[in-house]
Amino acid sequence: MKRSILYICCLSFCLVSCSDDEKTNYIPESKELSTDEIDVYFQENFQEKYGSTVRWQWIDKYVDINYIVAPAMRKVLIPTGEMIRHFWIEPFILESKESGEFIRKHFPPEIVCVGSELRNADGTRTLGYADAGVRITLTELNYFDLANREWVIQQLHTMHHEFSHIIHQTYKMPNGFNKITENNYTGQAWKDISTNAQAELIANGIGSPTVHEIDSVAQNMAIQRGMLTPYGTSSEFEDFAEVVSLYLLTESAVFDETYILSDPKRTFLDEGKANIEKKLALVKEYYMSNFSIDLTHLREIILQRLNEISK
């Protein structure tokens, strides 16, 4: 039986959103100065410029002991740093003066680099997570390949998804966001959506549905609830992070066709799409009114850079 790999971006968060002062006052454990070229690179480009300590040498206390993991290889670390700068930091700086100040102020104090995926006991894998607004863990870096668009987008999705968590942990959620589909969140039952999609396909006469077919039906189930992805149905926090990250990484026409515009063949999605459109409007207003960040312009910069490496 074919089974799709479930996507988890684990989030450790306080029940009360972290204040800006709490994040600002967080000081990562000191790291001894080193002449190692990788340490020098991260010291000059992350610690000195953004106050961010990059943990690349294997220290198991930075990763939950319940995961099965492998450390990052030396050869991928500086390229990973350049990818972070090119697709995460610099687009904010180029978007506007205010956006540049924003990324400098809120860039996570710690980044942990992991070479492999984080395998969970239930067979799923964790692609990254944010801890209380201060640390982001990036995974699967040993597969570094800028020519592999799918891998690059997965990494960028993790970065922007987890950074979105830092923002709402610091400033709380957009007012009213959680009310739009408050009765449609599934909690841990989001993991059952792919299983339900497969069962639906089999019931409709497709004996051995492909992963693509299962994922397509599962996505429609999420959209019907007013979320972009099955994982987005788990909570308002994951919903918010998925709206931000997928908006930033999806071409306008594709995003609108998939999540916003009515389809005569799928009118059962209309209410869900209308709710996604409401959420997106709130998110755009949230970033503009609070931080003077134009998410549409930020998306244009990111996608232009992404398309340049795909040529």
Short mmCIF file of C-alpha atoms in Angstrom, two decimals:
data_model
loop_
_atom_site.label_atom_id
_atom_site.label_comp_id
_atom_site.label_asym_id
_atom_site.label_seq_id
_atom_site.Cartn_x
_atom_site.Cartn_y
_atom_site.Cartn_z
CA MET A 1 0.00 0.00 0.00
CA LYS A 2 1.41 3.38 -0.98
CA ARG A 3 1.51 5.94 1.75
CA SER A 4 2.34 9.65 1.58
CA ILE A 5 4.92 11.10 3.97
CA LEU A 6 3.24 13.44 6.41
CA TYR A 7 4.66 16.93 6.86
CA ILE A 8 5.27 18.16 10.39
CA CYS A 9 6.75 21.49 11.44
CA CYS A 10 6.81 21.03 15.19
CA LEU A 11 6.34 24.14 17.28
CA SER A 12 7.16 24.59 20.95
CA PHE A 13 5.28 27.70 22.12
CA CYS A 14 4.21 29.38 25.33
CA LEU A 15 0.50 29.46 26.13
CA VAL A 16 0.95 33.22 26.36
CA SER A 17 2.79 34.77 23.41
CA CYS A 18 6.37 35.72 24.14
CA SER A 19 6.87 39.45 24.49
CA ASP A 20 9.34 41.37 22.38
CA ASP A 21 11.47 42.02 25.47
CA GLU A 22 11.65 38.30 26.25
CA LYS A 23 12.98 37.55 22.80
CA THR A 24 15.36 40.50 22.77
CA ASN A 25 16.83 39.55 26.15
CA TYR A 26 17.47 35.94 25.20
CA ILE A 27 21.21 35.34 25.02
CA PRO A 28 22.33 32.05 23.43
CA GLU A 29 24.91 30.01 25.28
CA SER A 30 28.31 31.45 24.39
CA LYS A 31 30.35 29.77 21.69
CA GLU A 32 34.12 29.84 21.83
CA LEU A 33 35.85 31.77 19.06
CA SER A 34 37.43 29.50 16.52
CA THR A 35 39.64 29.75 13.45
CA ASP A 36 37.66 26.99 11.70
CA GLU A 37 36.52 28.44 8.38
CA ILE A 38 32.90 27.44 9.05
CA ASP A 39 32.90 29.11 12.46
CA VAL A 40 34.51 32.22 10.98
CA TYR A 41 31.87 32.35 8.22
CA PHE A 42 28.93 32.08 10.63
CA GLN A 43 30.55 34.49 13.09
CA GLU A 44 31.02 37.17 10.43
CA ASN A 45 27.75 36.70 8.53
CA PHE A 46 25.27 35.76 11.26
CA GLN A 47 26.59 36.47 14.76
CA GLU A 48 28.06 39.91 14.06
CA LYS A 49 25.33 41.09 11.66
CA TYR A 50 22.18 39.59 13.18
CA GLY A 51 23.18 38.37 16.63
CA SER A 52 22.44 34.79 15.59
CA THR A 53 24.50 31.84 16.81
CA VAL A 54 24.56 28.97 14.32
CA ARG A 55 24.92 25.53 15.88
CA TRP A 56 26.46 23.21 13.32
CA GLN A 57 28.81 21.05 15.36
CA TRP A 58 26.85 18.12 16.75
CA ILE A 59 25.57 18.74 20.27
CA ASP A 60 22.65 16.47 21.03
CA LYS A 61 21.07 18.80 23.58
CA TYR A 62 19.85 20.99 20.73
CA VAL A 63 17.79 18.14 19.23
CA ASP A 64 15.12 16.10 21.01
CA ILE A 65 16.52 12.68 21.94
CA ASN A 66 13.36 11.03 20.59
CA TYR A 67 14.41 11.78 17.01
CA ILE A 68 16.65 9.64 14.84
CA VAL A 69 19.07 12.11 13.25
CA ALA A 70 22.45 12.64 11.57
CA PRO A 71 24.66 15.74 11.83
CA ALA A 72 25.23 18.11 8.92
CA MET A 73 28.29 17.48 6.73
CA ARG A 74 30.89 20.22 6.63
CA LYS A 75 30.60 20.70 2.87
CA VAL A 76 26.96 21.82 3.03
CA LEU A 77 27.22 24.34 5.87
CA ILE A 78 28.55 27.47 4.18
CA PRO A 79 26.29 26.89 1.13
CA THR A 80 23.38 26.56 3.56
CA GLY A 81 24.34 29.88 5.13
CA GLU A 82 24.40 31.51 1.71
CA MET A 83 20.97 30.03 0.91
CA ILE A 84 19.59 31.48 4.15
CA ARG A 85 21.01 34.89 3.31
CA HIS A 86 19.83 34.81 -0.32
CA PHE A 87 16.25 33.59 0.21
CA TRP A 88 15.40 34.61 3.76
CA ILE A 89 17.40 37.60 5.00
CA GLU A 90 18.12 39.63 1.85
CA PRO A 91 14.54 39.64 0.48
CA PHE A 92 13.40 41.35 3.70
CA ILE A 93 16.23 43.88 3.38
CA LEU A 94 15.37 44.57 -0.26
CA GLU A 95 11.61 44.85 0.36
CA SER A 96 11.88 48.11 2.30
CA LYS A 97 13.90 49.94 4.93
CA GLU A 98 11.34 48.94 7.57
CA SER A 99 11.40 45.32 6.43
CA GLY A 100 15.19 45.29 6.65
CA GLU A 101 15.08 46.63 10.20
CA PHE A 102 12.46 44.00 11.01
CA ILE A 103 14.58 41.03 9.92
CA ARG A 104 17.62 42.40 11.74
CA LYS A 105 15.58 42.78 14.92
CA HIS A 106 13.75 39.45 14.78
CA PHE A 107 16.13 37.05 13.09
CA PRO A 108 16.31 34.05 15.44
CA PRO A 109 19.11 34.21 18.05
CA GLU A 110 19.92 30.55 17.31
CA ILE A 111 19.84 28.35 14.23
CA VAL A 112 20.52 24.63 14.56
CA CYS A 113 21.71 22.76 11.46
CA VAL A 114 20.82 19.08 11.11
CA GLY A 115 21.95 16.90 8.23
CA SER A 116 19.13 14.37 8.05
CA GLU A 117 15.39 14.48 8.49
CA LEU A 118 14.09 14.09 12.04
CA ARG A 119 12.36 10.72 12.07
CA ASN A 120 9.41 10.24 14.40
CA ALA A 121 8.27 6.99 15.94
CA ASP A 122 5.04 7.06 13.90
CA GLY A 123 6.95 7.08 10.60
CA THR A 124 6.46 10.77 9.83
CA ARG A 125 9.33 13.22 9.52
CA THR A 126 9.84 16.66 10.98
CA LEU A 127 11.19 19.24 8.57
CA GLY A 128 11.95 21.95 11.08
CA TYR A 129 10.72 23.63 14.22
CA ALA A 130 10.80 26.87 16.17
CA ASP A 131 11.33 27.03 19.93
CA ALA A 132 9.62 29.83 21.89
CA GLY A 133 10.54 32.49 19.37
CA VAL A 134 14.30 32.13 19.77
CA ARG A 135 15.58 29.07 17.88
CA ILE A 136 14.89 27.52 14.47
CA THR A 137 16.10 24.05 13.52
CA LEU A 138 16.71 23.29 9.84
CA THR A 139 16.89 19.68 8.66
CA GLU A 140 17.82 17.54 5.63
CA LEU A 141 20.78 19.81 4.86
CA ASN A 142 22.95 16.90 3.73
CA TYR A 143 20.78 16.74 0.59
CA PHE A 144 21.82 20.29 -0.35
CA ASP A 145 21.17 20.82 -4.06
CA LEU A 146 20.17 24.18 -5.50
CA ALA A 147 19.37 22.43 -8.80
CA ASN A 148 16.64 20.45 -7.05
CA ARG A 149 13.76 22.95 -6.97
CA GLU A 150 11.61 20.69 -4.79
CA TRP A 151 14.34 20.46 -2.13
CA VAL A 152 14.99 24.22 -2.24
CA ILE A 153 11.30 25.06 -1.85
CA GLN A 154 11.03 22.60 1.03
CA GLN A 155 13.90 24.37 2.81
CA LEU A 156 12.46 27.82 2.13
CA HIS A 157 9.06 26.65 3.29
CA THR A 158 10.63 25.54 6.58
CA MET A 159 12.46 28.86 7.00
CA HIS A 160 9.49 31.10 6.31
CA HIS A 161 6.99 28.84 8.11
CA GLU A 162 9.08 28.72 11.28
CA PHE A 163 9.92 32.45 11.12
CA SER A 164 6.18 33.11 10.97
CA HIS A 165 5.88 31.27 14.28
CA ILE A 166 8.48 33.57 15.80
CA ILE A 167 6.42 36.56 14.68
CA HIS A 168 3.13 35.44 16.21
CA GLN A 169 4.92 34.23 19.34
CA THR A 170 6.32 37.73 19.72
CA TYR A 171 3.34 39.85 18.64
CA LYS A 172 0.36 37.49 18.93
CA MET A 173 -1.88 36.43 16.06
CA PRO A 174 -3.70 38.79 13.67
CA ASN A 175 -6.88 39.95 15.36
CA GLY A 176 -9.80 37.77 14.27
CA PHE A 177 -7.73 35.20 12.36
CA ASN A 178 -8.69 32.35 14.67
CA LYS A 179 -12.41 33.16 14.38
CA ILE A 180 -12.74 32.63 10.63
CA THR A 181 -12.65 28.82 10.80
CA GLU A 182 -12.54 28.29 14.56
CA ASN A 183 -14.67 25.13 14.44
CA ASN A 184 -12.69 23.49 11.62
CA TYR A 185 -9.34 22.82 13.27
CA THR A 186 -8.50 19.14 13.72
CA GLY A 187 -5.65 19.03 16.26
CA GLN A 188 -3.62 15.84 15.98
CA ALA A 189 -6.33 14.37 13.75
CA TRP A 190 -4.72 16.27 10.85
CA LYS A 191 -2.59 13.13 10.45
CA ASP A 192 -5.71 11.18 9.52
CA ILE A 193 -6.55 13.38 6.54
CA SER A 194 -4.31 11.51 4.10
CA THR A 195 -5.71 8.18 5.33
CA ASN A 196 -9.24 9.49 4.82
CA ALA A 197 -8.31 10.75 1.35
CA GLN A 198 -7.00 7.32 0.40
CA ALA A 199 -10.15 5.65 1.71
CA GLU A 200 -12.29 8.05 -0.31
CA LEU A 201 -10.39 7.29 -3.50
CA ILE A 202 -10.72 3.53 -2.95
CA ALA A 203 -14.43 3.93 -2.25
CA ASN A 204 -14.75 5.74 -5.58
CA GLY A 205 -13.22 2.81 -7.44
CA ILE A 206 -9.52 3.71 -7.52
CA GLY A 207 -7.99 0.50 -6.23
CA SER A 208 -4.38 1.63 -5.76
CA PRO A 209 -4.32 5.43 -5.59
CA THR A 210 -0.96 7.11 -6.15
CA VAL A 211 0.68 9.44 -3.64
CA HIS A 212 -0.15 12.35 -5.95
CA GLU A 213 -3.83 11.37 -6.04
CA ILE A 214 -3.97 10.98 -2.26
CA ASP A 215 -2.20 14.31 -1.68
CA SER A 216 -4.56 16.09 -4.10
CA VAL A 217 -7.68 14.82 -2.33
CA ALA A 218 -6.14 15.53 1.10
CA GLN A 219 -5.37 19.09 0.03
CA ASN A 220 -8.96 19.57 -1.13
CA MET A 221 -10.15 18.29 2.25
CA ALA A 222 -8.00 20.96 3.91
CA ILE A 223 -9.17 23.70 1.54
CA GLN A 224 -12.77 22.74 2.21
CA ARG A 225 -12.06 23.47 5.89
CA GLY A 226 -10.56 26.85 4.94
CA MET A 227 -6.87 25.89 5.29
CA LEU A 228 -4.16 25.52 2.67
CA THR A 229 -2.76 22.14 3.76
CA PRO A 230 -3.72 19.21 5.99
CA TYR A 231 -1.07 20.33 8.49
CA GLY A 232 -2.60 23.79 8.50
CA THR A 233 -5.79 22.27 9.91
CA SER A 234 -4.03 21.27 13.12
CA SER A 235 -4.25 24.70 14.80
CA GLU A 236 -4.63 28.41 14.14
CA PHE A 237 -0.86 28.78 14.63
CA GLU A 238 0.06 26.28 11.92
CA ASP A 239 -2.71 27.70 9.74
CA PHE A 240 -1.15 31.18 10.01
CA ALA A 241 2.37 29.90 9.29
CA GLU A 242 1.17 27.95 6.24
CA VAL A 243 -0.67 30.98 4.84
CA VAL A 244 2.45 33.14 5.13
CA SER A 245 5.00 30.61 3.86
CA LEU A 246 2.96 29.25 0.96
CA TYR A 247 1.90 32.72 -0.13
CA LEU A 248 5.55 33.81 -0.24
CA LEU A 249 6.66 30.73 -2.20
CA THR A 250 3.82 30.26 -4.71
CA GLU A 251 3.43 32.10 -8.00
CA SER A 252 0.44 34.43 -7.95
CA ALA A 253 -1.56 32.63 -10.66
CA VAL A 254 -0.98 29.22 -9.09
CA PHE A 255 -1.86 30.43 -5.59
CA ASP A 256 -5.06 32.10 -6.76
CA GLU A 257 -6.18 29.13 -8.84
CA THR A 258 -5.45 26.65 -6.05
CA TYR A 259 -6.67 28.54 -3.00
CA ILE A 260 -8.77 31.56 -3.98
CA LEU A 261 -10.66 31.35 -7.28
CA SER A 262 -13.90 29.39 -7.67
CA ASP A 263 -13.76 26.27 -9.85
CA PRO A 264 -17.02 25.22 -11.58
CA LYS A 265 -15.94 21.59 -11.17
CA ARG A 266 -15.22 21.97 -7.44
CA THR A 267 -17.87 24.30 -6.08
CA PHE A 268 -17.74 22.37 -2.79
CA LEU A 269 -14.47 24.24 -2.14
CA ASP A 270 -15.98 27.71 -2.55
CA GLU A 271 -16.67 28.40 1.13
CA GLY A 272 -13.22 27.18 2.13
CA LYS A 273 -11.54 29.32 -0.51
CA ALA A 274 -13.54 32.36 0.58
CA ASN A 275 -12.26 31.82 4.13
CA ILE A 276 -8.67 31.45 2.91
CA GLU A 277 -9.05 34.75 1.07
CA LYS A 278 -10.26 36.41 4.29
CA LYS A 279 -7.29 35.02 6.20
CA LEU A 280 -4.82 36.17 3.56
CA ALA A 281 -6.27 39.69 3.67
CA LEU A 282 -5.87 39.73 7.47
CA VAL A 283 -2.30 38.45 7.24
CA LYS A 284 -1.31 41.07 4.65
CA GLU A 285 -2.85 43.83 6.75
CA TYR A 286 -1.15 42.45 9.88
CA TYR A 287 2.30 42.65 8.29
CA MET A 288 1.70 46.05 6.71
CA SER A 289 0.07 47.81 9.67
CA ASN A 290 2.40 46.39 12.33
CA PHE A 291 5.71 46.15 10.47
CA SER A 292 5.30 48.14 7.19
CA ILE A 293 6.06 44.95 5.24
CA ASP A 294 4.39 44.44 1.86
CA LEU A 295 4.08 40.65 1.62
CA THR A 296 3.28 40.80 -2.10
CA HIS A 297 6.48 42.70 -2.83
CA LEU A 298 8.44 40.36 -0.56
CA ARG A 299 7.04 37.42 -2.51
CA GLU A 300 8.10 38.97 -5.82
CA ILE A 301 11.68 39.25 -4.60
CA ILE A 302 11.81 35.69 -3.28
CA LEU A 303 10.24 34.17 -6.40
CA GLN A 304 12.51 36.14 -8.71
CA ARG A 305 15.53 34.73 -6.90
CA LEU A 306 14.05 31.25 -6.89
CA ASN A 307 13.34 31.40 -10.61
CA GLU A 308 16.87 32.61 -11.34
CA ILE A 309 18.43 29.45 -9.90
CA SER A 310 15.92 27.29 -11.78
CA LYS A 311 16.99 28.53 -15.21
#
